[in-house]
Coordinates of C-alpha atoms in Angstrom, one line a residue:
X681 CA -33.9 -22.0 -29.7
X682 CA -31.7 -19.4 -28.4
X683 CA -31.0 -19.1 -24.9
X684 CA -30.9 -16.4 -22.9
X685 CA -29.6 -14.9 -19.4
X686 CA -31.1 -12.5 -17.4
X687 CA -29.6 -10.9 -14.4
X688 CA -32.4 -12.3 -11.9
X689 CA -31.5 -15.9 -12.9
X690 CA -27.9 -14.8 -12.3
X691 CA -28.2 -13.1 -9.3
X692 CA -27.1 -15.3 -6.5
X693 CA -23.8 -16.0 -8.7
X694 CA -22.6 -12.5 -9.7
X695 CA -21.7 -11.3 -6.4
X696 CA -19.3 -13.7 -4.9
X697 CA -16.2 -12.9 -6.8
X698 CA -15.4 -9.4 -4.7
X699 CA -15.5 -10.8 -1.7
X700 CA -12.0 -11.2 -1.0
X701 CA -11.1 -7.9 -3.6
X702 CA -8.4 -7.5 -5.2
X703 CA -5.9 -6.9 -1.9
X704 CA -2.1 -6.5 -0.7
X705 CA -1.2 -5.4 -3.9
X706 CA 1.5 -3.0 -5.3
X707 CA 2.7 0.1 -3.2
X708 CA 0.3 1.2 -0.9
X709 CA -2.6 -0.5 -2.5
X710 CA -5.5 -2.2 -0.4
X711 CA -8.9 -2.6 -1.7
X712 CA -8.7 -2.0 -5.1
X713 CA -11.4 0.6 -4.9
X714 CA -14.1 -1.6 -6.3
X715 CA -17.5 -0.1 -7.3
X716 CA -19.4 -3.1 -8.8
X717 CA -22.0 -2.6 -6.1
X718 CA -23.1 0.4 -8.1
X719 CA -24.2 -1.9 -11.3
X720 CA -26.5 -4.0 -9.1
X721 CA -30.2 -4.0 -10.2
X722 CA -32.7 -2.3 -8.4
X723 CA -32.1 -0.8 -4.5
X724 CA -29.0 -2.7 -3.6
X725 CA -26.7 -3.0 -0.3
X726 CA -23.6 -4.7 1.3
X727 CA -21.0 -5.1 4.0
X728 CA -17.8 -6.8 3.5
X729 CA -15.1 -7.3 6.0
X730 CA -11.8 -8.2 4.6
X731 CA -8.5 -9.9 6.8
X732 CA -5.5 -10.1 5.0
X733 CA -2.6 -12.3 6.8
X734 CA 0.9 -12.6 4.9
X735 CA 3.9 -13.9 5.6
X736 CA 7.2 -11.5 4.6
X737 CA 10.4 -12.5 5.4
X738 CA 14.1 -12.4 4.2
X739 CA 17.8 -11.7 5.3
X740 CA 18.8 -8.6 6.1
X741 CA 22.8 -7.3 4.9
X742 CA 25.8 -7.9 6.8
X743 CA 26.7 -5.0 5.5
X744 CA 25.9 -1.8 7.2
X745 CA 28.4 1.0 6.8
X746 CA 26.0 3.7 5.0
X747 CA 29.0 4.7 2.9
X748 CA 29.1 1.0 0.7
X749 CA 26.1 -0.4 -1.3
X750 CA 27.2 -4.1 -1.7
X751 CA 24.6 -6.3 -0.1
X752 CA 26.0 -9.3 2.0
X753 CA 23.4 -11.9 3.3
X754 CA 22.9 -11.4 7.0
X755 CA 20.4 -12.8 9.5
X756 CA 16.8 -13.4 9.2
X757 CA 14.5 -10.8 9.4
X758 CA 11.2 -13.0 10.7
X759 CA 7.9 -12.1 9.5
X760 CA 7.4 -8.2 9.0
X761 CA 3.7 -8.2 8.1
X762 CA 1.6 -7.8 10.3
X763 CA -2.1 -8.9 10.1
X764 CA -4.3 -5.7 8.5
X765 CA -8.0 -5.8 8.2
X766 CA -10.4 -3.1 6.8
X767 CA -13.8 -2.6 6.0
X768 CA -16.3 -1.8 2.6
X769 CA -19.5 -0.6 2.4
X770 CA -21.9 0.4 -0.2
X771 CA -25.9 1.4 -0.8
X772 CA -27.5 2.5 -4.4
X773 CA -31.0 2.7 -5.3
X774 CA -32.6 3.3 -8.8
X775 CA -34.6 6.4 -8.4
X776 CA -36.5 5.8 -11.9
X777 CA -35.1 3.8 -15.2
X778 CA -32.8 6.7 -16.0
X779 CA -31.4 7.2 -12.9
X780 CA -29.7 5.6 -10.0
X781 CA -27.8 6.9 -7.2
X782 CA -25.0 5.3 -4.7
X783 CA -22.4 5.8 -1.8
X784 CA -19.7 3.7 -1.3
X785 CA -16.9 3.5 1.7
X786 CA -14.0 1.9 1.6
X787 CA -10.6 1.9 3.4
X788 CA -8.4 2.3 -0.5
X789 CA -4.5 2.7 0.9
X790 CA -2.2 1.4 3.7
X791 CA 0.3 -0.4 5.1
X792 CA 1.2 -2.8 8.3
X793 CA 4.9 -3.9 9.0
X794 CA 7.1 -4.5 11.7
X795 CA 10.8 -5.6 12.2
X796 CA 11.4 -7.5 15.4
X797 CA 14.7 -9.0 14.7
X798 CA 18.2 -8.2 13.1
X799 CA 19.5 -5.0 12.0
X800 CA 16.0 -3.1 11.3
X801 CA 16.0 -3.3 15.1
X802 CA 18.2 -1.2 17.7
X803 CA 20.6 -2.3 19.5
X804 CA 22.3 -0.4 23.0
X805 CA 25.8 -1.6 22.2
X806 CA 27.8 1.6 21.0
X807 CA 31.1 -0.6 20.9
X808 CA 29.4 -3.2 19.1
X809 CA 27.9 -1.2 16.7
X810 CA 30.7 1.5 15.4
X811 CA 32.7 -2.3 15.4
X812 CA 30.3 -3.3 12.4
X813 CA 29.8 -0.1 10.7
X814 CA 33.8 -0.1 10.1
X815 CA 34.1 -3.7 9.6
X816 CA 35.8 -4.1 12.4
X817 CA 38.7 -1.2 11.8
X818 CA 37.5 0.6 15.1
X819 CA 36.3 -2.3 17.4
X820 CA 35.0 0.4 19.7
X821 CA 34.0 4.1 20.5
X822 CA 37.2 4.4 22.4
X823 CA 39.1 3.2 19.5
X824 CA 37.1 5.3 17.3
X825 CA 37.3 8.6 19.2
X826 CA 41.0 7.8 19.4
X827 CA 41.5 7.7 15.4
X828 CA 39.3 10.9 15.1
X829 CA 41.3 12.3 17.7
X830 CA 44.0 12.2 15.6
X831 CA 43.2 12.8 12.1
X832 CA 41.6 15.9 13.3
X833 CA 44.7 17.6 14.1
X834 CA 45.7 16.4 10.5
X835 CA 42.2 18.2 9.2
X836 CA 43.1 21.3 11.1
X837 CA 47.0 21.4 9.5
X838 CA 45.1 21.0 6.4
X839 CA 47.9 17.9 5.4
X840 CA 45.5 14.6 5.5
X841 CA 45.4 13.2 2.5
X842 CA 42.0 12.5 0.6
X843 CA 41.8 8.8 1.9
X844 CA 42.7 10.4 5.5
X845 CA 39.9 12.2 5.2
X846 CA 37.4 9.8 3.9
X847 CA 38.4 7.9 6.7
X848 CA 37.7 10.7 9.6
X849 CA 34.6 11.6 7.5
X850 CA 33.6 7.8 8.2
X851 CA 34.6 7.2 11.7
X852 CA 32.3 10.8 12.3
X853 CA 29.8 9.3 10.9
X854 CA 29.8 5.9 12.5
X855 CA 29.9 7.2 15.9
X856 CA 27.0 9.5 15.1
X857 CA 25.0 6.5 14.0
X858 CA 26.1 4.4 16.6
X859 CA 24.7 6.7 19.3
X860 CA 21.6 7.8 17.3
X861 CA 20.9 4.0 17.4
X862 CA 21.3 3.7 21.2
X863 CA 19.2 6.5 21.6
X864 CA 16.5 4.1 21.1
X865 CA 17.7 0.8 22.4
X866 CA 15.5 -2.5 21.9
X867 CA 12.8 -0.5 19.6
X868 CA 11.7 -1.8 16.2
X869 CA 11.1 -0.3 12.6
X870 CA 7.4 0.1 12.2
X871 CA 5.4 1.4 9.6
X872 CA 1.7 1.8 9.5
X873 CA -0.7 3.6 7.3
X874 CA -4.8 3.6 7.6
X875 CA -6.7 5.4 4.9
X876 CA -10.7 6.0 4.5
X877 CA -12.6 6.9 1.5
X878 CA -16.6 8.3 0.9
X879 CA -17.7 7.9 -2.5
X880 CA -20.8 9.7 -3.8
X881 CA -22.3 8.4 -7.3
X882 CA -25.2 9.5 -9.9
X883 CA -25.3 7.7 -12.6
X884 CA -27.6 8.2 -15.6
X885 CA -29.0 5.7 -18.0
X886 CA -29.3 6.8 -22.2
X887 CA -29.9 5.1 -25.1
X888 CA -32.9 3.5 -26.7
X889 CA -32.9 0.4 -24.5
X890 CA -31.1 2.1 -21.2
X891 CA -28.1 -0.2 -22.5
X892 CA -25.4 2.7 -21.4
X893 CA -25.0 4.7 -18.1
X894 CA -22.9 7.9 -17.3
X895 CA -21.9 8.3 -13.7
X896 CA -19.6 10.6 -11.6
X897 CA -19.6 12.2 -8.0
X898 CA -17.6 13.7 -5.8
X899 CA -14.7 11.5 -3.4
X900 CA -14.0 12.5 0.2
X901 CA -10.8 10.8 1.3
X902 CA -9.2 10.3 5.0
X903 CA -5.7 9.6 5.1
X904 CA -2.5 9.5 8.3
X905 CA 0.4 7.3 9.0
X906 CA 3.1 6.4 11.0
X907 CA 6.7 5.8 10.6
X908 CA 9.7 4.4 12.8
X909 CA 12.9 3.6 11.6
X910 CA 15.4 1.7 13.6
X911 CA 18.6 -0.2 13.5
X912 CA 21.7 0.1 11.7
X913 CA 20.1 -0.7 8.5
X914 CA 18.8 3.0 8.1
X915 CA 22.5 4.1 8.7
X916 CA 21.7 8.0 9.2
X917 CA 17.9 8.0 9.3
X918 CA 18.4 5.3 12.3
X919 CA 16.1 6.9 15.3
X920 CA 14.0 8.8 13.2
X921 CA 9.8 9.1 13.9
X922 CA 6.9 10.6 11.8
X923 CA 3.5 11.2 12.8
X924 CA 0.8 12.3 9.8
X925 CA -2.0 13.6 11.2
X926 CA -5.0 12.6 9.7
X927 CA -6.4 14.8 6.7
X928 CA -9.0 15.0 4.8
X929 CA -9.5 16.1 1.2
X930 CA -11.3 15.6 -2.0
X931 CA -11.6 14.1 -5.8
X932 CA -14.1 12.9 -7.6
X933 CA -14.9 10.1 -9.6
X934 CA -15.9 9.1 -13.4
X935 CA -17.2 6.6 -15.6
X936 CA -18.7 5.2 -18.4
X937 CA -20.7 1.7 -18.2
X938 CA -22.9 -0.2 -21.1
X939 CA -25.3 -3.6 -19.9
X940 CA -26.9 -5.9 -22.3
X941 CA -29.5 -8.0 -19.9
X942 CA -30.3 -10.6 -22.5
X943 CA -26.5 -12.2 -22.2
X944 CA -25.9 -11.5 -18.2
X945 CA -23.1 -8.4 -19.8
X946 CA -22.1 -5.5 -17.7
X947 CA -19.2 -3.3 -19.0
X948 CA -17.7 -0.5 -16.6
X949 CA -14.6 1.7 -17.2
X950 CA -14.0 3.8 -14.0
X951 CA -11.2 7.0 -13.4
X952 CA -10.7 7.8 -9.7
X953 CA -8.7 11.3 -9.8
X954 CA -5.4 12.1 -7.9
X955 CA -6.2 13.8 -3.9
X956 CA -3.6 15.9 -2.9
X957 CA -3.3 16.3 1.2
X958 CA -1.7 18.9 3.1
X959 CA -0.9 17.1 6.0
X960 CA 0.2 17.9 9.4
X961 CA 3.6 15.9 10.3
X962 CA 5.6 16.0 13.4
X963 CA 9.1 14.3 12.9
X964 CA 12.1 13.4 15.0
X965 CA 15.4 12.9 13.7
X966 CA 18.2 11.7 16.1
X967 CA 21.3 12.6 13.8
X968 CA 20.8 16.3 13.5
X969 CA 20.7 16.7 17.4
X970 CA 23.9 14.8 17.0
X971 CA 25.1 16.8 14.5
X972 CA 24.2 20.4 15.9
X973 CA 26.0 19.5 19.1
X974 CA 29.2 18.1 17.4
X975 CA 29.0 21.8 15.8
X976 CA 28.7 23.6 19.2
X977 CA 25.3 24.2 19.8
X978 CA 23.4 23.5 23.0
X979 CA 21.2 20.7 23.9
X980 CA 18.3 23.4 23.6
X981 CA 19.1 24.2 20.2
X982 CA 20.4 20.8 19.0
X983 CA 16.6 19.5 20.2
X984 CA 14.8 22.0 18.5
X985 CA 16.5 21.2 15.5
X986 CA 15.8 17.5 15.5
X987 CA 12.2 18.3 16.3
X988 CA 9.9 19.9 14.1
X989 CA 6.5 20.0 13.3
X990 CA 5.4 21.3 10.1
X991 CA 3.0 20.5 6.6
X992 CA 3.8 18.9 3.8
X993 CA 1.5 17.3 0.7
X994 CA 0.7 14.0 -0.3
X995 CA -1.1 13.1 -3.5
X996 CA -2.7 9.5 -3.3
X997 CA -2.7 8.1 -6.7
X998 CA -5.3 8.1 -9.7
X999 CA -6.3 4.8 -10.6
X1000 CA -8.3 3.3 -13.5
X1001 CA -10.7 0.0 -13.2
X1002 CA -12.1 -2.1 -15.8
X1003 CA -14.8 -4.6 -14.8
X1004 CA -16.5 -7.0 -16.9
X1005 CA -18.9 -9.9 -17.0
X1006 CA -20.9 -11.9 -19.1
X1007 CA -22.9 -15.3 -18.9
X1008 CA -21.8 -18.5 -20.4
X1009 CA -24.9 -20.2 -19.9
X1010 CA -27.5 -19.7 -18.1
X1011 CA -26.0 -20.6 -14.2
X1012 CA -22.8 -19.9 -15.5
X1013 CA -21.0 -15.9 -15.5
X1014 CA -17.4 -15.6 -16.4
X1015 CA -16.0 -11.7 -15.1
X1016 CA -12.6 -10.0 -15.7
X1017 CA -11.2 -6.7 -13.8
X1018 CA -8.5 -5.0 -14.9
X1019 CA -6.7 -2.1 -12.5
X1020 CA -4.5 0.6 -13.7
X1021 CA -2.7 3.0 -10.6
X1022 CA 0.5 4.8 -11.5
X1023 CA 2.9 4.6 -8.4
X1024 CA 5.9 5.6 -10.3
X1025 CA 4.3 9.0 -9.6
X1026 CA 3.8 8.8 -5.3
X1027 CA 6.4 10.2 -3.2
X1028 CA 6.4 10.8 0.5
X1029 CA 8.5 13.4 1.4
X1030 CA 9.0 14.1 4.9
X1031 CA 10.0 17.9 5.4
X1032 CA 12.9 17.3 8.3
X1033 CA 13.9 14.2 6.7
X1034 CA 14.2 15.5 2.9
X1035 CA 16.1 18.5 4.4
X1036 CA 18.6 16.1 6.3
X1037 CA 19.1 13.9 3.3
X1038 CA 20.1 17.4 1.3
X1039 CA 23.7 17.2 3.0
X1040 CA 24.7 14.3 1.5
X1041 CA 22.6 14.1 -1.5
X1042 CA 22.4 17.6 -2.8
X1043 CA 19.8 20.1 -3.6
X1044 CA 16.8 17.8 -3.7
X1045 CA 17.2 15.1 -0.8
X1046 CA 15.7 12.2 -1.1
X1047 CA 12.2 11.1 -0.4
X1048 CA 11.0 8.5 2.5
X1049 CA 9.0 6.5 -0.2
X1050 CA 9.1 6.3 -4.0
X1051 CA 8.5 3.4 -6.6
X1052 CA 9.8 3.1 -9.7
X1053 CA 7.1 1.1 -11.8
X1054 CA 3.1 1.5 -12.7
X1055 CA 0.6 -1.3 -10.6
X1056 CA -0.7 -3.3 -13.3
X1057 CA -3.8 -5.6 -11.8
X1058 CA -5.6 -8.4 -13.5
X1059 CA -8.4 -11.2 -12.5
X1060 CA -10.4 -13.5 -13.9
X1061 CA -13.2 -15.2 -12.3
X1062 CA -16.4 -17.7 -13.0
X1063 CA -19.5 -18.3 -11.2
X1064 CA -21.5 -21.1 -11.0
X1065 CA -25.2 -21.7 -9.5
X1066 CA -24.8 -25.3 -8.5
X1067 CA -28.5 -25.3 -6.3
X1068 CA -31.6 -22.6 -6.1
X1069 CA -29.8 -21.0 -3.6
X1070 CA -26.1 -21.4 -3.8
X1071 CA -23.6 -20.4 -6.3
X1072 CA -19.6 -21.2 -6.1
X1073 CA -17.2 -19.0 -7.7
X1074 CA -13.1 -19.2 -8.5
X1075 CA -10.8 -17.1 -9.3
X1076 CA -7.1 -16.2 -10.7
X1077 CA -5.1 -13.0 -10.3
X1078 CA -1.4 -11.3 -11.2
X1079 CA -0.4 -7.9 -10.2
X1080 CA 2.3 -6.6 -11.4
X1081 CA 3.8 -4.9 -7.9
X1082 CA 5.5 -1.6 -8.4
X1083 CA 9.2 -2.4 -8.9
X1084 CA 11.9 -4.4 -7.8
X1085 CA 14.1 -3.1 -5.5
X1086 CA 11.3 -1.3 -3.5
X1087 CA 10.9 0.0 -0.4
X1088 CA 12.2 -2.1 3.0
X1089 CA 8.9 -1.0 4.2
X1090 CA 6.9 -3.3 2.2
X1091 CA 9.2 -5.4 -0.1
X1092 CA 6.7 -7.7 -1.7
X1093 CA 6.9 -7.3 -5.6
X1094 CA 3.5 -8.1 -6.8
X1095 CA 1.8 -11.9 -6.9
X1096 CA 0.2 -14.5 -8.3
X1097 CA -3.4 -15.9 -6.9
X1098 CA -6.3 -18.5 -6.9
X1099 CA -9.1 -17.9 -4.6
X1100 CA -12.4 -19.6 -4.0
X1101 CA -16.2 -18.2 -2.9
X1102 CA -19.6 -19.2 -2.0
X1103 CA -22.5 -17.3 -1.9
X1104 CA -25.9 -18.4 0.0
X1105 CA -29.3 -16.8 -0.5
X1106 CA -31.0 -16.9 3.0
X1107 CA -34.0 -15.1 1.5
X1108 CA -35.7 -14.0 -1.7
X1109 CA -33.5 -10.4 -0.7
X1110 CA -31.0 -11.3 1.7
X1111 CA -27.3 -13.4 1.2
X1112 CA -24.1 -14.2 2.6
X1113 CA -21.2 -14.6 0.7
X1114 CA -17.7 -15.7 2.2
X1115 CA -14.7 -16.0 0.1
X1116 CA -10.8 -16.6 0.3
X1117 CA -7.6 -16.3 -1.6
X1118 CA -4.5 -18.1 -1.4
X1119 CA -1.0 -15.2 -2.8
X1120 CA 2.5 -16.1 -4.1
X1121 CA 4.6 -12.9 -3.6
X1122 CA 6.9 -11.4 -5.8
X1123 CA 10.6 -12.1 -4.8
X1124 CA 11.9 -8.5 -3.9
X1125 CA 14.8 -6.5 -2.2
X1126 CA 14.4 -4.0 0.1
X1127 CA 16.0 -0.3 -0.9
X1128 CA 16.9 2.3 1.1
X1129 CA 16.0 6.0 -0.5
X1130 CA 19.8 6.3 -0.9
X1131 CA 19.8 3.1 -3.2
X1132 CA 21.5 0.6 -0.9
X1133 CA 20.1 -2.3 -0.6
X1134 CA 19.4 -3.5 3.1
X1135 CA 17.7 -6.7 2.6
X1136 CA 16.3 -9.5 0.5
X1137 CA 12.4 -11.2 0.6
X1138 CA 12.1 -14.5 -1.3
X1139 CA 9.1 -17.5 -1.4
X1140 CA 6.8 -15.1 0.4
X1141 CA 3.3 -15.9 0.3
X1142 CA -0.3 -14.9 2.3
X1143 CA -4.2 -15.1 2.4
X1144 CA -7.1 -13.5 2.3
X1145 CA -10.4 -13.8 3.8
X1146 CA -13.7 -11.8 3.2
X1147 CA -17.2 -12.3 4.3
X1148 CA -20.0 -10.1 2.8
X1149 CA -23.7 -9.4 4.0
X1150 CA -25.8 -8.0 0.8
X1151 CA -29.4 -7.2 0.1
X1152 CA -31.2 -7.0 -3.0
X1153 CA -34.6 -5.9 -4.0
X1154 CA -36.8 -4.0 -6.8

């Protein structure tokens, strides 16, 4: 006799495995934008708080004169991530067999890291500092204004030689740094980034046994940040501050899904489209006061040129998700989700600090943050019901990470995980689910947007925790 699985038997075991989602993965990635609620049976709902805690440190380089690119082992960094937390939500109801309708919230994209030690941090020692931008050459500003001092005079004769200059051009620039770093003695590099997302969804049902489902709607999406960077590890961009304001904009969301009841099988292929933002950003950049006064201009003018406040775009990533499940037996599903997001294609582009970077780095200046490879995201799971009212579940994940180097902001490339859940049926309609995940990070080394390597993150790891709230009924 053949057996076979329906979804009601299966209930109190499918829903455990997204409790800790797919999390802290490559670039900016956060929730993994899951949708699964959608598929439920009947008029569904849940809450799911997620608390991701990781542990990213490394050395940062010795080396810190922005002119050479060798990376020399430094001094620890400590732990840059900080603690992030975020919430997901979802409701759908069938409003006949054919059709079904949804809205989901989740927080999709962001960030959380802080330097509070070695050279991502700034110091108030001008001496000090020109003393290990040159390696020592000019122990102090004294000695440094000194040695400018008199290769100038050689610039203005027009007789220094090309290593003269080089080595005026470098002594400029170290004393610029120097001071842009005291400018903001004792503070640390900070990056944070918060993101919310409203998903509509109608999904319709065809076929001769309702077996496959269209769905789409439209995708409102929140998004603002803030940047500092500090120390002598940013070399030029040392001092400078971004605020995004938050912004608002919209996509929309497709997909394709196919159920077969009788074996506990759900089948969902989901496209999320790019968002462009037009975001308001206010930046400071301590160099270019630096600069215009070095160039004759006055304090009023040097300000208003490190100052500006303008608008500049953003377009979060498309992403494609795969999720599967089927029953073994039946107390028994096994699930798979795949994620597709192409970060090779994100850039964040600052207007003031693009512009900067155009002096030394031509026509296009560089961008604040860019990675070089796609996110590839995979886990597999199984469920078990192990009482009447209480299933277990386990899981393994890999994510590829977005390229090694990457950013200093968040130099984690990708992981390995294992994580466990339990789900408990207090009523016919009502459960709890809690779940955690144990992460191996990717070894990775932290990259300026100018290509030098400023530090190196190895033997990383972190967890994450989830606790979900759902109800179920006809």
């Amino acid at each position: 006799m053949r057996n076979t699985f329906h979804l009601k038997t299966l209930a109190v075991a499918i829903a455990t495995l997204s409790v800790a989602s797919v999390t802290n993965a490559a670039g900016l990635d956060r929730s993994g934008q899951d949708v699964t609620a959608f598929f439920q049976d009947g008029t569904y709902a849940e809450a799911v708080y997620t608390y991701i805690d990781a542990d990213v440190s490394g050395y940062d380089s010795a080396n810190v004169n922005p002119g050479q690119n060798d990376y020399e082992r430094g001094n620890k960094t400590g732990d840059i991530a900080e603690s992030y937390d975020f919430f997901r939500y979802g409701v759908k109801t069938d409003i006949n067999d054919t059709f079904s309708v949804g809205v989901l919230y989740d927080e999709p994209f962001g960030a959380a890291a802080e330097y509070t030690q070695s050279n991502f941090v700034s110091q108030g020692d001008v001496d000090a500092s020109i003393a290990s931008i040159t390696n020592g050459a000019a122990p102090s500003l004294a000695a440094a204004q000194g040695a400018i001092g008199a290769l100038a005079a050689g610039e203005t004769a027009g007789v220094l030689t090309p290593e003269q200059q080089a080595q005026l051009d470098g002594l400029r620039g170290a004393v610029a740094v120097a001071q842009a770093e005291a400018g903001n003695a004792g503070e640390n590099t900070n990056v944070e980034v918060r993101s919310q997302s409203l998903t509509g969804i109608l999904g319709m049902k065809f076929g001769a046994n309702k077996n496959f489902q269209i769905y789409g709607g439209p995708v409102a999406q929140r998004i603002q940040s803030e940047t500092k960077l500090r120390g002598l590890a940013y070399g030029p961009a040392t001092g400078y501050t971004s605020n995004s304001n938050p912004d608002m904009d919209y996509g929309y969301i497709a997909g394709i899904a196919y159920s077969k009841p009788e074996i506990a099988l759900k089948a969902a292929l989901t496209y999320r489209s790019e968002i462009d933002h037009d975001i308001e950003i206010s930046e400071s950049y301590p160099l270019v006061a630096i600069r215009a006064i070095a160039a004759g201009a006055t304090p009023e003018q040097a300000a208003a040129a490190a100052n500006r406040d303008s608008t500049y775009e953003i377009t979060t990533p498309k992403s494609v998700n795969f999720d599967f499940q089927t029953g073994i037996n039946p107390t028994t599903l096994a699930t798979a989700k795949v994620r597709w997001v192409p970060w090779s294609d994100f850039v964040i582009t600052p207007p003031l600090y693009n512009d900067t970077s155009k002096i030394s780095y031509g026509p296009d200046g560089l961008n604040l943050v860019e990675y070089e490879d796609d996110q590839w995201q995979v886990e597999l799971g199984l469920a078990k019901r192990v009482a009447p009212a209480l299933a277990i579940s386990g899981t393994v994940g890999w994510d590829s990470g977005a390229g090694d180097p990457t950013t200093s902001l968040g130099p984690v490339d990708g992981y390995y995980s294992v994580g466990l859940g339990a789900k408990y049926n207090v009523t016919e309609n009502w459960a709890v689910s809690a779940g955690g995940k144990y992460l191996w990070f990717g070894d990775a080394k932290g990259r300026l947007p100018s290509g030098k390597i400023v530090g190196d993150f190895q033997d990383n790891d972190g967890y994450i925790a989830g606790l979900k709230i759902s109800y179920q009924g006809k």
